[in-house]
PDB file of C-alpha atoms in Angstrom:
ATOM      1  CA  MET A   1       2.751 -65.164  63.142  1.00 37.00           C
ATOM      2  CA  ASP A   2       1.384 -62.299  65.197  1.00 44.00           C
ATOM      3  CA  LEU A   3       3.661 -59.292  64.812  1.00 42.00           C
ATOM      4  CA  SER A   4       1.059 -56.764  65.958  1.00 49.00           C
ATOM      5  CA  ALA A   5       3.034 -55.915  69.083  1.00 80.00           C
ATOM      6  CA  ALA A   6       6.147 -54.966  67.103  1.00 90.00           C
ATOM      7  CA  SER A   7       6.747 -51.959  64.861  1.00 94.00           C
ATOM      8  CA  ARG A   8       8.744 -52.341  61.646  1.00 95.00           C
ATOM      9  CA  HIS A   9      11.803 -50.243  60.903  1.00 97.00           C
ATOM     10  CA  ARG A  10      14.475 -49.996  58.216  1.00 97.00           C
ATOM     11  CA  ILE A  11      18.080 -49.980  59.384  1.00 98.00           C
ATOM     12  CA  HIS A  12      20.786 -48.415  57.205  1.00 98.00           C
ATOM     13  CA  VAL A  13      23.969 -50.502  57.354  1.00 98.00           C
ATOM     14  CA  ALA A  14      26.086 -49.116  54.484  1.00 96.00           C
ATOM     15  CA  ASP A  15      25.684 -47.671  51.009  1.00 96.00           C
ATOM     16  CA  GLY A  16      23.122 -49.809  49.232  1.00 95.00           C
ATOM     17  CA  ILE A  17      22.550 -52.066  52.258  1.00 97.00           C
ATOM     18  CA  GLU A  18      19.494 -51.836  54.490  1.00 98.00           C
ATOM     19  CA  VAL A  19      17.931 -54.464  56.720  1.00 98.00           C
ATOM     20  CA  SER A  20      14.614 -54.889  58.493  1.00 97.00           C
ATOM     21  CA  GLY A  21      14.051 -54.474  62.194  1.00 98.00           C
ATOM     22  CA  LEU A  22      11.177 -55.187  64.578  1.00 97.00           C
ATOM     23  CA  LEU A  23      10.895 -53.103  67.741  1.00 97.00           C
ATOM     24  CA  ARG A  24       8.917 -54.670  70.586  1.00 96.00           C
ATOM     25  CA  ARG A  25       8.309 -52.127  73.340  1.00 95.00           C
ATOM     26  CA  ALA A  26       7.662 -53.436  76.839  1.00 94.00           C
ATOM     27  CA  PRO A  27       4.607 -52.013  78.653  1.00 90.00           C
ATOM     28  CA  GLN A  28       6.743 -51.038  81.657  1.00 88.00           C
ATOM     29  CA  GLU A  29      10.045 -50.432  79.904  1.00 93.00           C
ATOM     30  CA  ARG A  30      13.202 -50.608  82.018  1.00 95.00           C
ATOM     31  CA  ALA A  31      15.825 -51.409  79.377  1.00 97.00           C
ATOM     32  CA  CYS A  32      16.211 -52.244  75.679  1.00 98.00           C
ATOM     33  CA  ILE A  33      18.135 -55.097  74.054  1.00 98.00           C
ATOM     34  CA  VAL A  34      19.386 -55.301  70.459  1.00 98.00           C
ATOM     35  CA  LEU A  35      18.793 -58.932  69.428  1.00 98.00           C
ATOM     36  CA  GLY A  36      20.631 -60.652  66.595  1.00 98.00           C
ATOM     37  CA  HIS A  37      19.191 -63.901  65.237  1.00 97.00           C
ATOM     38  CA  GLY A  38      20.810 -67.309  64.857  1.00 96.00           C
ATOM     39  CA  ALA A  39      22.630 -68.361  61.699  1.00 96.00           C
ATOM     40  CA  GLY A  40      19.734 -70.313  60.219  1.00 92.00           C
ATOM     41  CA  ALA A  41      16.644 -68.515  61.521  1.00 92.00           C
ATOM     42  CA  GLY A  42      15.771 -64.847  61.027  1.00 94.00           C
ATOM     43  CA  MET A  43      14.110 -62.297  63.252  1.00 96.00           C
ATOM     44  CA  GLU A  44      10.583 -63.579  62.434  1.00 94.00           C
ATOM     45  CA  HIS A  45      11.300 -67.159  63.490  1.00 95.00           C
ATOM     46  CA  PRO A  46       8.862 -68.267  66.226  1.00 94.00           C
ATOM     47  CA  SER A  47      11.722 -68.643  68.719  1.00 93.00           C
ATOM     48  CA  MET A  48      12.788 -65.025  68.184  1.00 95.00           C
ATOM     49  CA  ILE A  49       9.216 -63.753  68.469  1.00 95.00           C
ATOM     50  CA  ALA A  50       8.733 -65.757  71.663  1.00 94.00           C
ATOM     51  CA  LEU A  51      11.981 -64.436  73.124  1.00 95.00           C
ATOM     52  CA  SER A  52      10.997 -60.867  72.338  1.00 96.00           C
ATOM     53  CA  ASP A  53       7.557 -61.358  73.905  1.00 95.00           C
ATOM     54  CA  ASP A  54       9.058 -62.999  76.992  1.00 95.00           C
ATOM     55  CA  LEU A  55      11.488 -60.121  77.457  1.00 96.00           C
ATOM     56  CA  ALA A  56       8.609 -57.654  77.250  1.00 95.00           C
ATOM     57  CA  THR A  57       6.918 -59.349  80.209  1.00 94.00           C
ATOM     58  CA  ARG A  58       9.992 -58.431  82.271  1.00 95.00           C
ATOM     59  CA  GLY A  59      10.033 -54.777  81.193  1.00 95.00           C
ATOM     60  CA  LEU A  60      12.690 -55.345  78.530  1.00 97.00           C
ATOM     61  CA  SER A  61      12.079 -53.931  75.067  1.00 97.00           C
ATOM     62  CA  SER A  62      13.917 -55.427  72.116  1.00 97.00           C
ATOM     63  CA  LEU A  63      14.903 -54.631  68.557  1.00 98.00           C
ATOM     64  CA  ARG A  64      15.197 -57.750  66.418  1.00 98.00           C
ATOM     65  CA  TYR A  65      16.954 -57.250  63.111  1.00 98.00           C
ATOM     66  CA  GLN A  66      18.061 -59.181  60.050  1.00 98.00           C
ATOM     67  CA  PHE A  67      21.601 -59.710  58.895  1.00 98.00           C
ATOM     68  CA  PRO A  68      21.900 -58.849  55.168  1.00 98.00           C
ATOM     69  CA  TYR A  69      22.152 -62.470  53.991  1.00 98.00           C
ATOM     70  CA  MET A  70      18.914 -63.325  55.805  1.00 97.00           C
ATOM     71  CA  GLU A  71      17.241 -60.202  54.443  1.00 97.00           C
ATOM     72  CA  LEU A  72      18.022 -61.473  50.934  1.00 96.00           C
ATOM     73  CA  GLY A  73      16.919 -65.033  51.650  1.00 95.00           C
ATOM     74  CA  ARG A  74      20.393 -66.504  51.382  1.00 95.00           C
ATOM     75  CA  LYS A  75      21.745 -69.369  53.478  1.00 93.00           C
ATOM     76  CA  ARG A  76      25.427 -68.445  53.616  1.00 96.00           C
ATOM     77  CA  THR A  77      26.229 -65.983  56.377  1.00 97.00           C
ATOM     78  CA  ASP A  78      27.769 -62.606  55.587  1.00 97.00           C
ATOM     79  CA  PRO A  79      31.489 -61.850  56.034  1.00 97.00           C
ATOM     80  CA  PRO A  80      32.263 -60.881  59.639  1.00 97.00           C
ATOM     81  CA  ALA A  81      32.920 -57.225  58.785  1.00 98.00           C
ATOM     82  CA  LEU A  82      29.422 -56.853  57.323  1.00 98.00           C
ATOM     83  CA  CYS A  83      27.883 -58.628  60.307  1.00 98.00           C
ATOM     84  CA  HIS A  84      29.723 -56.293  62.667  1.00 98.00           C
ATOM     85  CA  ALA A  85      28.523 -53.251  60.708  1.00 98.00           C
ATOM     86  CA  THR A  86      24.962 -54.567  60.929  1.00 98.00           C
ATOM     87  CA  VAL A  87      25.198 -55.053  64.679  1.00 98.00           C
ATOM     88  CA  ARG A  88      26.545 -51.531  65.045  1.00 98.00           C
ATOM     89  CA  ALA A  89      23.800 -50.068  62.843  1.00 98.00           C
ATOM     90  CA  ALA A  90      21.087 -51.899  64.787  1.00 98.00           C
ATOM     91  CA  ALA A  91      22.456 -50.684  68.129  1.00 98.00           C
ATOM     92  CA  ALA A  92      22.542 -47.112  66.831  1.00 98.00           C
ATOM     93  CA  ALA A  93      18.982 -47.477  65.535  1.00 97.00           C
ATOM     94  CA  LEU A  94      17.684 -48.670  68.903  1.00 97.00           C
ATOM     95  CA  ALA A  95      19.542 -45.888  70.703  1.00 97.00           C
ATOM     96  CA  ALA A  96      17.762 -43.387  68.439  1.00 97.00           C
ATOM     97  CA  LEU A  97      14.357 -45.034  68.885  1.00 96.00           C
ATOM     98  CA  ALA A  98      14.641 -45.229  72.681  1.00 95.00           C
ATOM     99  CA  PRO A  99      17.192 -42.548  73.640  1.00 94.00           C
ATOM    100  CA  SER A 100      16.363 -42.413  77.347  1.00 94.00           C
ATOM    101  CA  VAL A 101      16.309 -46.179  77.972  1.00 97.00           C
ATOM    102  CA  PRO A 102      19.379 -48.203  79.107  1.00 98.00           C
ATOM    103  CA  LEU A 103      20.791 -50.109  76.126  1.00 98.00           C
ATOM    104  CA  PHE A 104      22.078 -53.685  75.950  1.00 98.00           C
ATOM    105  CA  ALA A 105      23.024 -55.920  73.017  1.00 98.00           C
ATOM    106  CA  GLY A 106      23.378 -59.575  72.168  1.00 98.00           C
ATOM    107  CA  GLY A 107      21.328 -62.291  70.569  1.00 97.00           C
ATOM    108  CA  ARG A 108      20.734 -65.938  69.851  1.00 97.00           C
ATOM    109  CA  SER A 109      23.768 -68.055  69.002  1.00 97.00           C
ATOM    110  CA  PHE A 110      25.367 -66.549  65.846  1.00 98.00           C
ATOM    111  CA  GLY A 111      23.790 -63.152  66.550  1.00 98.00           C
ATOM    112  CA  GLY A 112      25.315 -63.050  70.003  1.00 98.00           C
ATOM    113  CA  ARG A 113      28.736 -64.070  68.712  1.00 98.00           C
ATOM    114  CA  MET A 114      28.714 -61.374  66.012  1.00 98.00           C
ATOM    115  CA  THR A 115      27.670 -58.829  68.632  1.00 98.00           C
ATOM    116  CA  SER A 116      30.569 -59.836  70.866  1.00 98.00           C
ATOM    117  CA  GLN A 117      33.031 -59.532  67.989  1.00 98.00           C
ATOM    118  CA  ALA A 118      31.734 -56.069  67.094  1.00 98.00           C
ATOM    119  CA  GLN A 119      32.008 -54.955  70.725  1.00 98.00           C
ATOM    120  CA  ALA A 120      35.546 -56.336  71.011  1.00 98.00           C
ATOM    121  CA  LEU A 121      36.682 -54.410  67.927  1.00 98.00           C
ATOM    122  CA  ALA A 122      35.120 -51.100  69.005  1.00 97.00           C
ATOM    123  CA  PRO A 123      32.612 -50.533  71.817  1.00 97.00           C
ATOM    124  CA  LEU A 124      29.006 -50.168  70.720  1.00 98.00           C
ATOM    125  CA  ALA A 125      27.954 -46.648  71.694  1.00 95.00           C
ATOM    126  CA  GLY A 126      25.869 -46.579  74.859  1.00 96.00           C
ATOM    127  CA  VAL A 127      25.728 -50.361  75.328  1.00 98.00           C
ATOM    128  CA  ARG A 128      25.995 -51.282  79.012  1.00 98.00           C
ATOM    129  CA  GLY A 129      26.311 -55.050  78.689  1.00 98.00           C
ATOM    130  CA  LEU A 130      26.053 -58.057  76.377  1.00 98.00           C
ATOM    131  CA  VAL A 131      23.578 -60.938  76.677  1.00 98.00           C
ATOM    132  CA  PHE A 132      24.252 -64.254  74.946  1.00 98.00           C
ATOM    133  CA  PHE A 133      21.352 -66.653  74.496  1.00 98.00           C
ATOM    134  CA  ALA A 134      23.348 -69.866  73.854  1.00 97.00           C
ATOM    135  CA  PHE A 135      26.802 -68.642  72.857  1.00 98.00           C
ATOM    136  CA  PRO A 136      28.155 -70.926  70.077  1.00 98.00           C
ATOM    137  CA  LEU A 137      31.611 -71.664  71.448  1.00 97.00           C
ATOM    138  CA  HIS A 138      32.424 -74.172  68.697  1.00 98.00           C
ATOM    139  CA  PRO A 139      30.781 -76.197  65.901  1.00 96.00           C
ATOM    140  CA  ALA A 140      29.010 -79.393  66.921  1.00 95.00           C
ATOM    141  CA  GLU A 141      31.416 -82.240  67.725  1.00 93.00           C
ATOM    142  CA  LYS A 142      34.433 -79.960  67.279  1.00 96.00           C
ATOM    143  CA  PRO A 143      35.220 -78.709  70.807  1.00 96.00           C
ATOM    144  CA  ALA A 144      37.548 -75.696  70.875  1.00 97.00           C
ATOM    145  CA  ILE A 145      37.776 -72.218  72.368  1.00 97.00           C
ATOM    146  CA  ASP A 146      39.067 -70.258  69.353  1.00 96.00           C
ATOM    147  CA  ARG A 147      35.745 -68.446  69.051  1.00 97.00           C
ATOM    148  CA  ALA A 148      36.166 -67.054  72.553  1.00 97.00           C
ATOM    149  CA  GLN A 149      39.584 -65.423  72.182  1.00 97.00           C
ATOM    150  CA  HIS A 150      38.151 -61.966  71.414  1.00 98.00           C
ATOM    151  CA  LEU A 151      35.995 -61.907  74.554  1.00 98.00           C
ATOM    152  CA  ALA A 152      38.940 -60.773  76.678  1.00 97.00           C
ATOM    153  CA  ALA A 153      38.911 -57.444  74.819  1.00 98.00           C
ATOM    154  CA  ILE A 154      35.331 -56.650  75.891  1.00 98.00           C
ATOM    155  CA  GLU A 155      35.049 -54.115  78.695  1.00 97.00           C
ATOM    156  CA  VAL A 156      31.340 -54.330  79.534  1.00 98.00           C
ATOM    157  CA  PRO A 157      29.622 -57.049  81.589  1.00 98.00           C
ATOM    158  CA  MET A 158      28.592 -60.217  79.758  1.00 98.00           C
ATOM    159  CA  LEU A 159      25.856 -62.711  80.619  1.00 98.00           C
ATOM    160  CA  PHE A 160      25.999 -66.232  79.184  1.00 98.00           C
ATOM    161  CA  LEU A 161      22.654 -68.064  79.312  1.00 98.00           C
ATOM    162  CA  GLN A 162      23.534 -71.642  78.420  1.00 97.00           C
ATOM    163  CA  GLY A 163      21.971 -75.098  78.477  1.00 96.00           C
ATOM    164  CA  THR A 164      24.021 -77.896  79.987  1.00 96.00           C
ATOM    165  CA  ARG A 165      23.308 -80.093  76.928  1.00 95.00           C
ATOM    166  CA  ASP A 166      24.356 -77.486  74.360  1.00 96.00           C
ATOM    167  CA  ALA A 167      26.241 -79.322  71.596  1.00 97.00           C
ATOM    168  CA  LEU A 168      27.853 -76.043  70.497  1.00 97.00           C
ATOM    169  CA  ALA A 169      29.396 -75.257  73.875  1.00 97.00           C
ATOM    170  CA  THR A 170      31.159 -78.063  75.736  1.00 97.00           C
ATOM    171  CA  LEU A 171      30.378 -77.283  79.350  1.00 96.00           C
ATOM    172  CA  SER A 172      33.892 -77.622  80.779  1.00 96.00           C
ATOM    173  CA  LEU A 173      35.351 -75.445  78.013  1.00 98.00           C
ATOM    174  CA  LEU A 174      32.732 -72.729  78.455  1.00 98.00           C
ATOM    175  CA  GLN A 175      33.194 -72.707  82.222  1.00 98.00           C
ATOM    176  CA  GLY A 176      36.923 -72.232  81.709  1.00 98.00           C
ATOM    177  CA  VAL A 177      36.356 -69.346  79.307  1.00 98.00           C
ATOM    178  CA  VAL A 178      34.014 -67.579  81.710  1.00 98.00           C
ATOM    179  CA  GLN A 179      36.343 -68.157  84.651  1.00 97.00           C
ATOM    180  CA  ARG A 180      39.214 -66.527  82.772  1.00 97.00           C
ATOM    181  CA  LEU A 181      37.033 -63.507  81.959  1.00 98.00           C
ATOM    182  CA  GLY A 182      36.645 -62.906  85.686  1.00 97.00           C
ATOM    183  CA  ALA A 183      34.200 -60.357  87.045  1.00 96.00           C
ATOM    184  CA  MET A 184      33.178 -59.218  83.562  1.00 96.00           C
ATOM    185  CA  ALA A 185      31.342 -62.483  82.836  1.00 98.00           C
ATOM    186  CA  THR A 186      28.413 -64.305  84.426  1.00 98.00           C
ATOM    187  CA  LEU A 187      27.409 -67.836  83.436  1.00 98.00           C
ATOM    188  CA  LYS A 188      23.902 -69.131  84.090  1.00 97.00           C
ATOM    189  CA  LEU A 189      23.550 -72.836  83.400  1.00 97.00           C
ATOM    190  CA  LEU A 190      20.110 -74.177  82.533  1.00 95.00           C
ATOM    191  CA  GLU A 191      20.062 -77.812  83.541  1.00 93.00           C
ATOM    192  CA  GLY A 192      19.100 -80.225  80.775  1.00 92.00           C
ATOM    193  CA  ALA A 193      18.566 -77.582  78.077  1.00 94.00           C
ATOM    194  CA  ASP A 194      20.119 -77.873  74.617  1.00 95.00           C
ATOM    195  CA  HIS A 195      21.267 -75.146  72.215  1.00 96.00           C
ATOM    196  CA  SER A 196      17.634 -74.188  71.535  1.00 93.00           C
ATOM    197  CA  PHE A 197      16.777 -74.367  75.258  1.00 92.00           C
ATOM    198  CA  HIS A 198      14.714 -77.504  74.697  1.00 90.00           C
ATOM    199  CA  VAL A 199      14.682 -80.179  77.393  1.00 88.00           C
ATOM    200  CA  PRO A 200      13.971 -83.920  77.120  1.00 84.00           C
ATOM    201  CA  ALA A 201      10.335 -84.941  77.511  1.00 76.00           C
ATOM    202  CA  ARG A 202      11.099 -86.796  80.746  1.00 76.00           C
ATOM    203  CA  ALA A 203      13.221 -84.039  82.282  1.00 69.00           C
ATOM    204  CA  ALA A 204      12.462 -83.012  85.846  1.00 69.00           C
ATOM    205  CA  ARG A 205      11.685 -79.482  84.664  1.00 73.00           C
ATOM    206  CA  GLY A 206       9.953 -78.539  81.440  1.00 78.00           C
ATOM    207  CA  ALA A 207      10.523 -75.745  78.950  1.00 82.00           C
ATOM    208  CA  LYS A 208       8.287 -73.373  80.915  1.00 88.00           C
ATOM    209  CA  GLU A 209      10.406 -73.708  84.046  1.00 91.00           C
ATOM    210  CA  ILE A 210      13.649 -73.361  82.095  1.00 92.00           C
ATOM    211  CA  LYS A 211      12.374 -70.187  80.444  1.00 93.00           C
ATOM    212  CA  ALA A 212      11.323 -68.687  83.762  1.00 95.00           C
ATOM    213  CA  GLU A 213      14.720 -69.474  85.302  1.00 95.00           C
ATOM    214  CA  MET A 214      16.503 -67.862  82.345  1.00 96.00           C
ATOM    215  CA  LEU A 215      14.364 -64.719  82.514  1.00 97.00           C
ATOM    216  CA  ASP A 216      14.809 -64.468  86.291  1.00 97.00           C
ATOM    217  CA  GLU A 217      18.591 -64.542  85.858  1.00 97.00           C
ATOM    218  CA  LEU A 218      18.519 -61.966  83.074  1.00 98.00           C
ATOM    219  CA  GLU A 219      16.256 -59.645  85.042  1.00 96.00           C
ATOM    220  CA  ALA A 220      18.470 -59.860  88.134  1.00 97.00           C
ATOM    221  CA  TRP A 221      21.661 -59.296  86.092  1.00 98.00           C
ATOM    222  CA  ILE A 222      20.339 -56.358  84.106  1.00 97.00           C
ATOM    223  CA  ALA A 223      18.722 -54.472  87.023  1.00 96.00           C
ATOM    224  CA  PRO A 224      21.880 -52.971  88.611  1.00 97.00           C
ATOM    225  CA  LEU A 225      23.339 -52.143  85.176  1.00 97.00           C
ATOM    226  CA  SER A 226      20.204 -50.209  84.253  1.00 93.00           C
ATOM    227  CA  GLY A 227      20.179 -47.980  87.335  1.00 84.00           C
TER     228      GLY A 227
END
């Protein structure tokens, strides 16, 4: 894996708890995003590296970070309170590393959900909006909206980037959640994409087109919030 474009940092979460972070600065930086990883893949997973690199091409810097369980090589996720503290520590770290750049937060799947919970409990200082790359509305084959109840307490704009074949977000349920959130939420559906934004081999549009569409939407959404 080529990590030459990212600088390594240590993030203090609590007494005796530190995690790793990777800061990828965009050449023409317009905003920064704190990116939490998915439940089963850490910040150095190829998908996270690719996402960070893709964001940089649009002038968006990013700080990827580990949750403590991933830092220690464990499979079981941390208790929510520790995840929330980690999100908060990572956001504070990015704010200190790039103090004059507009700040956003979010992440892939689990990382995005933990970010949303942290924001709902107490606003992340300086964060202007939340970006969810495949929000995990429910476990596979267990459709429900319990995981979305806290979203109503969030008072910054939210962008949901979601594949129409996502097994962790039944489309009709997610559309209902976003509709109830009103003007605070924007849903961008990526036709044919699954939870990892993969598309079938015979799909009309390939992964490259899906990625470009997702980045176009993110760039357009973030521009007015970064002014």
